[in-house]
Amino acid sequence: MTAAEAVVIGLGGFVGAVLRYFISTKMNKENRLPMGTLAVNLMGSFLIGLIFGLELPKLWTVFLASGVMGALTTFSTLLKELLQLWRSGHRREALLYSMWTFGFGAVLAYAGFTIGQLS
Amino acid sequence: MKQALYVGIAGAIGAICRIGIGQLLEGSTDFPIKTLSVNLLGTFILCLLSAGVIHRLTTDERLQTSITTGFLGSFTTFSAFSMETVSLFQNGQLVLSILYFSSSIIGGLVVGIIGLRIGNRMVSV
């Protein structure tokens, strides 16, 4: 990671984390399927595919993929929410949440990549 | 509004740490060990903290959210996980792709449960 890359990753990380914070606080509801986290993870999966598909210059890819999308999406919160739902007896929500997130994450990244390659 | 600013700053640090730690693990393998490592490490710490340990570290709620949502949220990533699963698949490495996908999910659940258990024990003493 060069100094320039560290700066753009930091800037991208700032943007991604703030966006995720606003979307999550608006959309996540206690003991329900966390729609905010689901939305950022699926949206981010599609967009990272698109970014790689478009084959942008290196620094733009680093800023958008490692920075913005890296921070917009989250793995730790997803797993924490899954375990919390399961342990609090909301097993149906936990299963639905896993299926939606893991089922569509890779599919959307593929769709984004394909669309990026076309344009 | 101020909370969002702190989350953003912690998120920037988390993103830089994610790439920095990833570089330490640079290897010749096609298996995305970097993302898997940060995702499992971050999941473990977040679950440990969310078992109540965070309240022992600091009572400042703004700082708590900055660490959990900001730093750990950005330190781990879901989009790279999705992209790498697809890339392996597209390169014809079907076995590695499935292995990566399943080890991320199963590994995440295992370290998450361990984190919660250790966290619970830490706050009960």
PDB file of N, CA and C in Angstrom, chain A residues 1-2 5-7 9-18 20-22 41-42 44-45 48-49 52 65-67 69-80 82-84 87 101-103 105-107 109-110 113-114, chain B residues 1 3-5 7-13 15-16 18-20 23 39-40 42-43 46-47 50 65 68-70 72-83 85-86 90 101 104-105 108-109 111-113 116-117 120:
ATOM      1  N   MET A   1       0.858  -1.190   0.000  1.00  0.00           N
ATOM      2  CA  MET A   1       0.000   0.000   0.000  1.00  0.00           C
ATOM      3  C   MET A   1       0.900   1.248   0.000  1.00  0.00           C
ATOM      4  N   THR A   2       0.815   2.030  -1.066  1.00  0.00           N
ATOM      5  CA  THR A   2       1.587   3.268  -1.132  1.00  0.00           C
ATOM      6  C   THR A   2       0.897   4.329  -0.260  1.00  0.00           C
ATOM      7  N   GLU A   5      -2.265   5.415  -1.847  1.00  0.00           N
ATOM      8  CA  GLU A   5      -3.316   4.399  -1.683  1.00  0.00           C
ATOM      9  C   GLU A   5      -3.906   4.444  -0.283  1.00  0.00           C
ATOM     10  N   ALA A   6      -3.043   4.615   0.728  1.00  0.00           N
ATOM     11  CA  ALA A   6      -3.529   4.688   2.114  1.00  0.00           C
ATOM     12  C   ALA A   6      -4.489   5.860   2.278  1.00  0.00           C
ATOM     13  N   VAL A   7      -4.166   6.981   1.644  1.00  0.00           N
ATOM     14  CA  VAL A   7      -5.019   8.169   1.741  1.00  0.00           C
ATOM     15  C   VAL A   7      -6.379   7.905   1.087  1.00  0.00           C
ATOM     16  N   ILE A   9      -7.804   5.030   0.443  1.00  0.00           N
ATOM     17  CA  ILE A   9      -8.539   3.983   1.175  1.00  0.00           C
ATOM     18  C   ILE A   9      -9.193   4.603   2.421  1.00  0.00           C
ATOM     19  N   GLY A  10      -8.441   5.471   3.093  1.00  0.00           N
ATOM     20  CA  GLY A  10      -8.974   6.158   4.269  1.00  0.00           C
ATOM     21  C   GLY A  10     -10.177   7.038   3.914  1.00  0.00           C
ATOM     22  N   LEU A  11     -10.047   7.804   2.846  1.00  0.00           N
ATOM     23  CA  LEU A  11     -11.152   8.666   2.412  1.00  0.00           C
ATOM     24  C   LEU A  11     -12.369   7.813   2.030  1.00  0.00           C
ATOM     25  N   GLY A  12     -12.109   6.759   1.261  1.00  0.00           N
ATOM     26  CA  GLY A  12     -13.193   5.863   0.856  1.00  0.00           C
ATOM     27  C   GLY A  12     -13.825   5.188   2.061  1.00  0.00           C
ATOM     28  N   GLY A  13     -12.973   4.793   3.013  1.00  0.00           N
ATOM     29  CA  GLY A  13     -13.463   4.146   4.229  1.00  0.00           C
ATOM     30  C   GLY A  13     -14.369   5.068   5.027  1.00  0.00           C
ATOM     31  N   PHE A  14     -14.018   6.340   5.053  1.00  0.00           N
ATOM     32  CA  PHE A  14     -14.837   7.346   5.746  1.00  0.00           C
ATOM     33  C   PHE A  14     -16.229   7.410   5.110  1.00  0.00           C
ATOM     34  N   VAL A  15     -16.241   7.571   3.790  1.00  0.00           N
ATOM     35  CA  VAL A  15     -17.512   7.688   3.051  1.00  0.00           C
ATOM     36  C   VAL A  15     -18.370   6.426   3.239  1.00  0.00           C
ATOM     37  N   GLY A  16     -17.744   5.259   3.060  1.00  0.00           N
ATOM     38  CA  GLY A  16     -18.480   3.998   3.168  1.00  0.00           C
ATOM     39  C   GLY A  16     -19.058   3.784   4.559  1.00  0.00           C
ATOM     40  N   ALA A  17     -18.248   4.076   5.595  1.00  0.00           N
ATOM     41  CA  ALA A  17     -18.701   3.853   6.973  1.00  0.00           C
ATOM     42  C   ALA A  17     -19.851   4.798   7.339  1.00  0.00           C
ATOM     43  N   VAL A  18     -19.757   6.056   6.912  1.00  0.00           N
ATOM     44  CA  VAL A  18     -20.824   7.023   7.215  1.00  0.00           C
ATOM     45  C   VAL A  18     -22.124   6.619   6.517  1.00  0.00           C
ATOM     46  N   ARG A  20     -23.023   3.617   5.605  1.00  0.00           N
ATOM     47  CA  ARG A  20     -23.541   2.422   6.285  1.00  0.00           C
ATOM     48  C   ARG A  20     -24.210   2.802   7.608  1.00  0.00           C
ATOM     49  N   TYR A  21     -23.584   3.729   8.347  1.00  0.00           N
ATOM     50  CA  TYR A  21     -24.138   4.170   9.627  1.00  0.00           C
ATOM     51  C   TYR A  21     -25.544   4.757   9.443  1.00  0.00           C
ATOM     52  N   PHE A  22     -25.694   5.636   8.454  1.00  0.00           N
ATOM     53  CA  PHE A  22     -27.007   6.263   8.232  1.00  0.00           C
ATOM     54  C   PHE A  22     -28.051   5.245   7.774  1.00  0.00           C
ATOM     55  N   ASN A  41     -24.912  -4.537   2.238  1.00  0.00           N
ATOM     56  CA  ASN A  41     -24.106  -5.676   1.788  1.00  0.00           C
ATOM     57  C   ASN A  41     -24.454  -6.101   0.359  1.00  0.00           C
ATOM     58  N   LEU A  42     -25.734  -6.100   0.035  1.00  0.00           N
ATOM     59  CA  LEU A  42     -26.118  -6.499  -1.322  1.00  0.00           C
ATOM     60  C   LEU A  42     -25.776  -5.404  -2.335  1.00  0.00           C
ATOM     61  N   GLY A  44     -23.438  -3.158  -2.031  1.00  0.00           N
ATOM     62  CA  GLY A  44     -21.979  -3.127  -2.141  1.00  0.00           C
ATOM     63  C   GLY A  44     -21.438  -4.271  -2.976  1.00  0.00           C
ATOM     64  N   SER A  45     -22.065  -5.442  -2.884  1.00  0.00           N
ATOM     65  CA  SER A  45     -21.625  -6.596  -3.678  1.00  0.00           C
ATOM     66  C   SER A  45     -21.837  -6.323  -5.163  1.00  0.00           C
ATOM     67  N   ILE A  48     -19.259  -3.519  -6.254  1.00  0.00           N
ATOM     68  CA  ILE A  48     -17.845  -3.934  -6.355  1.00  0.00           C
ATOM     69  C   ILE A  48     -17.655  -4.749  -7.638  1.00  0.00           C
ATOM     70  N   GLY A  49     -18.662  -5.531  -8.005  1.00  0.00           N
ATOM     71  CA  GLY A  49     -18.598  -6.272  -9.273  1.00  0.00           C
ATOM     72  C   GLY A  49     -18.517  -5.307 -10.439  1.00  0.00           C
ATOM     73  N   PHE A  52     -15.022  -3.599 -10.683  1.00  0.00           N
ATOM     74  CA  PHE A  52     -13.998  -4.465 -11.287  1.00  0.00           C
ATOM     75  C   PHE A  52     -14.303  -4.718 -12.768  1.00  0.00           C
ATOM     76  N   ALA A  65     -13.265   0.312  -4.469  1.00  0.00           N
ATOM     77  CA  ALA A  65     -13.434  -1.084  -4.041  1.00  0.00           C
ATOM     78  C   ALA A  65     -12.929  -1.310  -2.612  1.00  0.00           C
ATOM     79  N   SER A  66     -11.627  -1.024  -2.369  1.00  0.00           N
ATOM     80  CA  SER A  66     -11.068  -1.265  -1.031  1.00  0.00           C
ATOM     81  C   SER A  66     -11.596  -0.253  -0.024  1.00  0.00           C
ATOM     82  N   GLY A  67     -11.785   0.997  -0.466  1.00  0.00           N
ATOM     83  CA  GLY A  67     -12.235   2.045   0.443  1.00  0.00           C
ATOM     84  C   GLY A  67     -13.741   2.067   0.644  1.00  0.00           C
ATOM     85  N   MET A  69     -16.548   0.613  -0.937  1.00  0.00           N
ATOM     86  CA  MET A  69     -17.328  -0.635  -0.844  1.00  0.00           C
ATOM     87  C   MET A  69     -16.860  -1.516   0.314  1.00  0.00           C
ATOM     88  N   GLY A  70     -15.539  -1.500   0.559  1.00  0.00           N
ATOM     89  CA  GLY A  70     -14.999  -2.276   1.666  1.00  0.00           C
ATOM     90  C   GLY A  70     -15.630  -1.859   2.994  1.00  0.00           C
ATOM     91  N   ALA A  71     -15.799  -0.546   3.177  1.00  0.00           N
ATOM     92  CA  ALA A  71     -16.341  -0.039   4.442  1.00  0.00           C
ATOM     93  C   ALA A  71     -17.858   0.040   4.452  1.00  0.00           C
ATOM     94  N   LEU A  72     -18.460   0.223   3.262  1.00  0.00           N
ATOM     95  CA  LEU A  72     -19.924   0.266   3.186  1.00  0.00           C
ATOM     96  C   LEU A  72     -20.497  -1.097   3.603  1.00  0.00           C
ATOM     97  N   THR A  73     -19.827  -2.146   3.163  1.00  0.00           N
ATOM     98  CA  THR A  73     -20.276  -3.498   3.504  1.00  0.00           C
ATOM     99  C   THR A  73     -19.540  -3.981   4.742  1.00  0.00           C
ATOM    100  N   THR A  74     -20.133  -4.930   5.430  1.00  0.00           N
ATOM    101  CA  THR A  74     -19.511  -5.427   6.659  1.00  0.00           C
ATOM    102  C   THR A  74     -19.806  -6.899   6.855  1.00  0.00           C
ATOM    103  N   PHE A  75     -18.827  -7.586   7.381  1.00  0.00           N
ATOM    104  CA  PHE A  75     -18.980  -9.016   7.630  1.00  0.00           C
ATOM    105  C   PHE A  75     -19.208  -9.268   9.115  1.00  0.00           C
ATOM    106  N   SER A  76     -18.504  -8.504   9.961  1.00  0.00           N
ATOM    107  CA  SER A  76     -18.599  -8.713  11.407  1.00  0.00           C
ATOM    108  C   SER A  76     -20.005  -8.419  11.931  1.00  0.00           C
ATOM    109  N   THR A  77     -20.593  -7.309  11.477  1.00  0.00           N
ATOM    110  CA  THR A  77     -21.938  -6.940  11.938  1.00  0.00           C
ATOM    111  C   THR A  77     -22.962  -7.981  11.477  1.00  0.00           C
ATOM    112  N   LEU A  78     -22.804  -8.429  10.241  1.00  0.00           N
ATOM    113  CA  LEU A  78     -23.687  -9.453   9.696  1.00  0.00           C
ATOM    114  C   LEU A  78     -23.683 -10.712  10.578  1.00  0.00           C
ATOM    115  N   LEU A  79     -22.477 -11.206  10.907  1.00  0.00           N
ATOM    116  CA  LEU A  79     -22.388 -12.423  11.719  1.00  0.00           C
ATOM    117  C   LEU A  79     -22.920 -12.186  13.133  1.00  0.00           C
ATOM    118  N   LYS A  80     -22.637 -11.013  13.681  1.00  0.00           N
ATOM    119  CA  LYS A  80     -23.135 -10.682  15.021  1.00  0.00           C
ATOM    120  C   LYS A  80     -24.659 -10.671  15.029  1.00  0.00           C
ATOM    121  N   LEU A  82     -26.666 -12.179  12.914  1.00  0.00           N
ATOM    122  CA  LEU A  82     -27.155 -13.546  12.693  1.00  0.00           C
ATOM    123  C   LEU A  82     -27.204 -14.324  14.001  1.00  0.00           C
ATOM    124  N   LEU A  83     -26.104 -14.256  14.758  1.00  0.00           N
ATOM    125  CA  LEU A  83     -26.026 -14.984  16.026  1.00  0.00           C
ATOM    126  C   LEU A  83     -27.015 -14.427  17.045  1.00  0.00           C
ATOM    127  N   GLN A  84     -27.173 -13.111  17.063  1.00  0.00           N
ATOM    128  CA  GLN A  84     -28.128 -12.499  18.006  1.00  0.00           C
ATOM    129  C   GLN A  84     -29.557 -12.934  17.706  1.00  0.00           C
ATOM    130  N   ARG A  87     -29.897 -16.662  18.728  1.00  0.00           N
ATOM    131  CA  ARG A  87     -29.880 -16.884  20.179  1.00  0.00           C
ATOM    132  C   ARG A  87     -31.084 -16.289  20.893  1.00  0.00           C
ATOM    133  N   THR A 101     -28.617 -12.809   2.324  1.00  0.00           N
ATOM    134  CA  THR A 101     -27.280 -12.220   2.222  1.00  0.00           C
ATOM    135  C   THR A 101     -26.329 -13.104   1.430  1.00  0.00           C
ATOM    136  N   PHE A 102     -26.171 -14.344   1.891  1.00  0.00           N
ATOM    137  CA  PHE A 102     -25.184 -15.213   1.244  1.00  0.00           C
ATOM    138  C   PHE A 102     -25.658 -15.684  -0.128  1.00  0.00           C
ATOM    139  N   GLY A 103     -26.963 -15.864  -0.243  1.00  0.00           N
ATOM    140  CA  GLY A 103     -27.501 -16.330  -1.519  1.00  0.00           C
ATOM    141  C   GLY A 103     -27.338 -15.302  -2.627  1.00  0.00           C
ATOM    142  N   GLY A 105     -25.445 -12.297  -2.456  1.00  0.00           N
ATOM    143  CA  GLY A 105     -24.197 -11.530  -2.493  1.00  0.00           C
ATOM    144  C   GLY A 105     -23.347 -11.839  -3.710  1.00  0.00           C
ATOM    145  N   ALA A 106     -23.018 -13.113  -3.893  1.00  0.00           N
ATOM    146  CA  ALA A 106     -22.163 -13.503  -5.012  1.00  0.00           C
ATOM    147  C   ALA A 106     -22.879 -13.319  -6.352  1.00  0.00           C
ATOM    148  N   VAL A 107     -24.179 -13.594  -6.372  1.00  0.00           N
ATOM    149  CA  VAL A 107     -24.959 -13.437  -7.608  1.00  0.00           C
ATOM    150  C   VAL A 107     -24.927 -11.976  -8.067  1.00  0.00           C
ATOM    151  N   ALA A 109     -22.647  -9.682  -7.244  1.00  0.00           N
ATOM    152  CA  ALA A 109     -21.289  -9.311  -7.653  1.00  0.00           C
ATOM    153  C   ALA A 109     -21.052  -9.761  -9.093  1.00  0.00           C
ATOM    154  N   TYR A 110     -21.546 -10.939  -9.410  1.00  0.00           N
ATOM    155  CA  TYR A 110     -21.408 -11.468 -10.771  1.00  0.00           C
ATOM    156  C   TYR A 110     -22.191 -10.606 -11.764  1.00  0.00           C
ATOM    157  N   PHE A 113     -20.367  -7.318 -12.270  1.00  0.00           N
ATOM    158  CA  PHE A 113     -19.162  -7.527 -13.074  1.00  0.00           C
ATOM    159  C   PHE A 113     -19.524  -7.665 -14.560  1.00  0.00           C
ATOM    160  N   THR A 114     -20.551  -8.460 -14.836  1.00  0.00           N
ATOM    161  CA  THR A 114     -20.978  -8.695 -16.220  1.00  0.00           C
ATOM    162  C   THR A 114     -21.443  -7.388 -16.865  1.00  0.00           C
TER     163      THR A 114
ATOM    164  N   MET B   1     -25.249  13.901  14.414  1.00  0.00           N
ATOM    165  CA  MET B   1     -24.361  14.306  13.313  1.00  0.00           C
ATOM    166  C   MET B   1     -22.896  14.083  13.696  1.00  0.00           C
ATOM    167  N   GLN B   3     -21.852  11.959  15.821  1.00  0.00           N
ATOM    168  CA  GLN B   3     -21.629  10.516  15.858  1.00  0.00           C
ATOM    169  C   GLN B   3     -21.204  10.000  14.483  1.00  0.00           C
ATOM    170  N   ALA B   4     -21.865  10.477  13.432  1.00  0.00           N
ATOM    171  CA  ALA B   4     -21.539  10.053  12.075  1.00  0.00           C
ATOM    172  C   ALA B   4     -20.095  10.404  11.723  1.00  0.00           C
ATOM    173  N   LEU B   5     -19.652  11.554  12.174  1.00  0.00           N
ATOM    174  CA  LEU B   5     -18.275  11.992  11.914  1.00  0.00           C
ATOM    175  C   LEU B   5     -17.276  11.038  12.578  1.00  0.00           C
ATOM    176  N   VAL B   7     -17.869   7.911  13.483  1.00  0.00           N
ATOM    177  CA  VAL B   7     -17.967   6.613  12.808  1.00  0.00           C
ATOM    178  C   VAL B   7     -17.137   6.649  11.523  1.00  0.00           C
ATOM    179  N   GLY B   8     -17.200   7.777  10.809  1.00  0.00           N
ATOM    180  CA  GLY B   8     -16.437   7.931   9.572  1.00  0.00           C
ATOM    181  C   GLY B   8     -14.935   7.875   9.806  1.00  0.00           C
ATOM    182  N   ILE B   9     -14.475   8.559  10.832  1.00  0.00           N
ATOM    183  CA  ILE B   9     -13.031   8.565  11.131  1.00  0.00           C
ATOM    184  C   ILE B   9     -12.575   7.156  11.525  1.00  0.00           C
ATOM    185  N   ALA B  10     -13.360   6.509  12.400  1.00  0.00           N
ATOM    186  CA  ALA B  10     -13.019   5.142  12.812  1.00  0.00           C
ATOM    187  C   ALA B  10     -13.101   4.194  11.606  1.00  0.00           C
ATOM    188  N   GLY B  11     -14.055   4.458  10.708  1.00  0.00           N
ATOM    189  CA  GLY B  11     -14.199   3.646   9.499  1.00  0.00           C
ATOM    190  C   GLY B  11     -12.995   3.786   8.580  1.00  0.00           C
ATOM    191  N   ALA B  12     -12.459   4.999   8.484  1.00  0.00           N
ATOM    192  CA  ALA B  12     -11.273   5.234   7.657  1.00  0.00           C
ATOM    193  C   ALA B  12     -10.086   4.441   8.223  1.00  0.00           C
ATOM    194  N   ILE B  13      -9.921   4.473   9.532  1.00  0.00           N
ATOM    195  CA  ILE B  13      -8.827   3.738  10.176  1.00  0.00           C
ATOM    196  C   ILE B  13      -9.033   2.229   9.969  1.00  0.00           C
ATOM    197  N   ALA B  15     -10.589   0.695   7.520  1.00  0.00           N
ATOM    198  CA  ALA B  15     -10.329   0.321   6.126  1.00  0.00           C
ATOM    199  C   ALA B  15      -8.822   0.238   5.864  1.00  0.00           C
ATOM    200  N   ILE B  16      -8.072   1.204   6.384  1.00  0.00           N
ATOM    201  CA  ILE B  16      -6.605   1.191   6.191  1.00  0.00           C
ATOM    202  C   ILE B  16      -5.995  -0.029   6.893  1.00  0.00           C
ATOM    203  N   ARG B  18      -7.500  -2.859   7.463  1.00  0.00           N
ATOM    204  CA  ARG B  18      -7.883  -4.060   6.701  1.00  0.00           C
ATOM    205  C   ARG B  18      -6.872  -4.326   5.583  1.00  0.00           C
ATOM    206  N   ILE B  19      -6.513  -3.276   4.839  1.00  0.00           N
ATOM    207  CA  ILE B  19      -5.576  -3.454   3.732  1.00  0.00           C
ATOM    208  C   ILE B  19      -4.164  -3.694   4.281  1.00  0.00           C
ATOM    209  N   GLY B  20      -3.804  -2.988   5.355  1.00  0.00           N
ATOM    210  CA  GLY B  20      -2.478  -3.137   5.956  1.00  0.00           C
ATOM    211  C   GLY B  20      -2.238  -4.545   6.468  1.00  0.00           C
ATOM    212  N   GLN B  23      -1.861  -7.044   3.709  1.00  0.00           N
ATOM    213  CA  GLN B  23      -0.546  -7.061   3.052  1.00  0.00           C
ATOM    214  C   GLN B  23       0.473  -7.901   3.806  1.00  0.00           C
ATOM    215  N   ASN B  39     -11.920 -10.824   8.184  1.00  0.00           N
ATOM    216  CA  ASN B  39     -13.335 -11.041   8.493  1.00  0.00           C
ATOM    217  C   ASN B  39     -13.519 -11.887   9.755  1.00  0.00           C
ATOM    218  N   LEU B  40     -12.700 -12.925   9.901  1.00  0.00           N
ATOM    219  CA  LEU B  40     -12.828 -13.773  11.091  1.00  0.00           C
ATOM    220  C   LEU B  40     -12.321 -13.045  12.339  1.00  0.00           C
ATOM    221  N   GLY B  42     -12.191  -9.774  12.848  1.00  0.00           N
ATOM    222  CA  GLY B  42     -13.140  -8.707  13.178  1.00  0.00           C
ATOM    223  C   GLY B  42     -14.426  -9.238  13.783  1.00  0.00           C
ATOM    224  N   THR B  43     -14.909 -10.369  13.268  1.00  0.00           N
ATOM    225  CA  THR B  43     -16.133 -10.983  13.799  1.00  0.00           C
ATOM    226  C   THR B  43     -15.917 -11.429  15.243  1.00  0.00           C
ATOM    227  N   LEU B  46     -15.787  -8.276  17.471  1.00  0.00           N
ATOM    228  CA  LEU B  46     -17.099  -7.622  17.608  1.00  0.00           C
ATOM    229  C   LEU B  46     -18.023  -8.427  18.526  1.00  0.00           C
ATOM    230  N   CYS B  47     -18.027  -9.749  18.352  1.00  0.00           N
ATOM    231  CA  CYS B  47     -18.896 -10.583  19.199  1.00  0.00           C
ATOM    232  C   CYS B  47     -18.434 -10.551  20.652  1.00  0.00           C
ATOM    233  N   SER B  50     -19.528  -7.218  21.972  1.00  0.00           N
ATOM    234  CA  SER B  50     -20.979  -7.042  22.089  1.00  0.00           C
ATOM    235  C   SER B  50     -21.573  -7.900  23.203  1.00  0.00           C
ATOM    236  N   THR B  65     -19.886   3.145  19.698  1.00  0.00           N
ATOM    237  CA  THR B  65     -20.387   3.023  18.327  1.00  0.00           C
ATOM    238  C   THR B  65     -19.262   3.213  17.306  1.00  0.00           C
ATOM    239  N   THR B  68     -17.372  -0.207  17.304  1.00  0.00           N
ATOM    240  CA  THR B  68     -18.117  -1.343  16.737  1.00  0.00           C
ATOM    241  C   THR B  68     -18.575  -1.070  15.304  1.00  0.00           C
ATOM    242  N   THR B  69     -19.424  -0.074  15.127  1.00  0.00           N
ATOM    243  CA  THR B  69     -19.954   0.220  13.788  1.00  0.00           C
ATOM    244  C   THR B  69     -18.887   0.819  12.880  1.00  0.00           C
ATOM    245  N   GLY B  70     -18.080   1.728  13.422  1.00  0.00           N
ATOM    246  CA  GLY B  70     -17.073   2.398  12.606  1.00  0.00           C
ATOM    247  C   GLY B  70     -15.875   1.527  12.307  1.00  0.00           C
ATOM    248  N   LEU B  72     -14.717  -1.692  13.456  1.00  0.00           N
ATOM    249  CA  LEU B  72     -14.862  -3.123  13.130  1.00  0.00           C
ATOM    250  C   LEU B  72     -15.759  -3.349  11.910  1.00  0.00           C
ATOM    251  N   GLY B  73     -16.776  -2.481  11.747  1.00  0.00           N
ATOM    252  CA  GLY B  73     -17.636  -2.588  10.573  1.00  0.00           C
ATOM    253  C   GLY B  73     -16.849  -2.418   9.284  1.00  0.00           C
ATOM    254  N   SER B  74     -15.909  -1.462   9.279  1.00  0.00           N
ATOM    255  CA  SER B  74     -15.102  -1.207   8.079  1.00  0.00           C
ATOM    256  C   SER B  74     -13.902  -2.128   7.961  1.00  0.00           C
ATOM    257  N   PHE B  75     -13.414  -2.600   9.080  1.00  0.00           N
ATOM    258  CA  PHE B  75     -12.267  -3.521   9.076  1.00  0.00           C
ATOM    259  C   PHE B  75     -12.652  -4.810   8.347  1.00  0.00           C
ATOM    260  N   THR B  76     -13.882  -5.260   8.571  1.00  0.00           N
ATOM    261  CA  THR B  76     -14.368  -6.449   7.875  1.00  0.00           C
ATOM    262  C   THR B  76     -15.152  -6.004   6.651  1.00  0.00           C
ATOM    263  N   THR B  77     -15.289  -6.884   5.695  1.00  0.00           N
ATOM    264  CA  THR B  77     -15.971  -6.503   4.471  1.00  0.00           C
ATOM    265  C   THR B  77     -16.738  -7.668   3.872  1.00  0.00           C
ATOM    266  N   PHE B  78     -17.887  -7.334   3.314  1.00  0.00           N
ATOM    267  CA  PHE B  78     -18.700  -8.367   2.672  1.00  0.00           C
ATOM    268  C   PHE B  78     -18.543  -8.329   1.152  1.00  0.00           C
ATOM    269  N   SER B  79     -18.357  -7.133   0.603  1.00  0.00           N
ATOM    270  CA  SER B  79     -18.290  -7.001  -0.856  1.00  0.00           C
ATOM    271  C   SER B  79     -17.092  -7.749  -1.445  1.00  0.00           C
ATOM    272  N   ALA B  80     -15.927  -7.669  -0.787  1.00  0.00           N
ATOM    273  CA  ALA B  80     -14.744  -8.376  -1.294  1.00  0.00           C
ATOM    274  C   ALA B  80     -14.977  -9.887  -1.231  1.00  0.00           C
ATOM    275  N   PHE B  81     -15.661 -10.315  -0.169  1.00  0.00           N
ATOM    276  CA  PHE B  81     -15.996 -11.739  -0.021  1.00  0.00           C
ATOM    277  C   PHE B  81     -16.850 -12.207  -1.208  1.00  0.00           C
ATOM    278  N   SER B  82     -17.850 -11.418  -1.571  1.00  0.00           N
ATOM    279  CA  SER B  82     -18.710 -11.763  -2.706  1.00  0.00           C
ATOM    280  C   SER B  82     -17.908 -11.800  -4.005  1.00  0.00           C
ATOM    281  N   MET B  83     -17.087 -10.749  -4.197  1.00  0.00           N
ATOM    282  CA  MET B  83     -16.311 -10.620  -5.443  1.00  0.00           C
ATOM    283  C   MET B  83     -15.304 -11.752  -5.588  1.00  0.00           C
ATOM    284  N   THR B  85     -15.400 -14.734  -4.236  1.00  0.00           N
ATOM    285  CA  THR B  85     -16.096 -16.002  -4.498  1.00  0.00           C
ATOM    286  C   THR B  85     -16.375 -16.129  -5.997  1.00  0.00           C
ATOM    287  N   VAL B  86     -16.855 -15.031  -6.600  1.00  0.00           N
ATOM    288  CA  VAL B  86     -17.159 -15.018  -8.030  1.00  0.00           C
ATOM    289  C   VAL B  86     -15.891 -15.172  -8.870  1.00  0.00           C
ATOM    290  N   GLN B  90     -15.130 -17.933 -11.614  1.00  0.00           N
ATOM    291  CA  GLN B  90     -14.898 -17.576 -13.022  1.00  0.00           C
ATOM    292  C   GLN B  90     -13.561 -18.091 -13.543  1.00  0.00           C
ATOM    293  N   PHE B 101     -16.222 -19.843   0.291  1.00  0.00           N
ATOM    294  CA  PHE B 101     -17.580 -19.469   0.668  1.00  0.00           C
ATOM    295  C   PHE B 101     -17.983 -20.135   1.983  1.00  0.00           C
ATOM    296  N   SER B 104     -15.796 -19.154   5.145  1.00  0.00           N
ATOM    297  CA  SER B 104     -16.115 -17.820   5.658  1.00  0.00           C
ATOM    298  C   SER B 104     -17.350 -17.884   6.551  1.00  0.00           C
ATOM    299  N   ILE B 105     -18.387 -18.574   6.075  1.00  0.00           N
ATOM    300  CA  ILE B 105     -19.637 -18.634   6.843  1.00  0.00           C
ATOM    301  C   ILE B 105     -19.472 -19.479   8.108  1.00  0.00           C
ATOM    302  N   GLY B 108     -16.976 -17.888  10.437  1.00  0.00           N
ATOM    303  CA  GLY B 108     -17.560 -16.699  11.054  1.00  0.00           C
ATOM    304  C   GLY B 108     -18.477 -17.065  12.206  1.00  0.00           C
ATOM    305  N   LEU B 109     -19.300 -18.089  11.998  1.00  0.00           N
ATOM    306  CA  LEU B 109     -20.212 -18.523  13.058  1.00  0.00           C
ATOM    307  C   LEU B 109     -19.436 -19.073  14.251  1.00  0.00           C
ATOM    308  N   VAL B 111     -16.148 -18.504  15.186  1.00  0.00           N
ATOM    309  CA  VAL B 111     -15.410 -17.484  15.954  1.00  0.00           C
ATOM    310  C   VAL B 111     -16.377 -16.523  16.650  1.00  0.00           C
ATOM    311  N   GLY B 112     -17.549 -16.295  16.031  1.00  0.00           N
ATOM    312  CA  GLY B 112     -18.555 -15.438  16.652  1.00  0.00           C
ATOM    313  C   GLY B 112     -19.067 -16.024  17.956  1.00  0.00           C
ATOM    314  N   ILE B 113     -19.375 -17.326  17.928  1.00  0.00           N
ATOM    315  CA  ILE B 113     -19.872 -18.007  19.136  1.00  0.00           C
ATOM    316  C   ILE B 113     -18.781 -18.021  20.215  1.00  0.00           C
ATOM    317  N   LEU B 116     -18.548 -14.565  21.723  1.00  0.00           N
ATOM    318  CA  LEU B 116     -19.665 -14.314  22.648  1.00  0.00           C
ATOM    319  C   LEU B 116     -19.448 -15.027  23.984  1.00  0.00           C
ATOM    320  N   ARG B 117     -18.999 -16.289  23.897  1.00  0.00           N
ATOM    321  CA  ARG B 117     -18.778 -17.077  25.124  1.00  0.00           C
ATOM    322  C   ARG B 117     -17.679 -16.476  25.988  1.00  0.00           C
ATOM    323  N   ASN B 120     -18.951 -13.234  27.460  1.00  0.00           N
ATOM    324  CA  ASN B 120     -19.871 -13.472  28.577  1.00  0.00           C
ATOM    325  C   ASN B 120     -19.116 -13.826  29.852  1.00  0.00           C
TER     326      ASN B 120
END
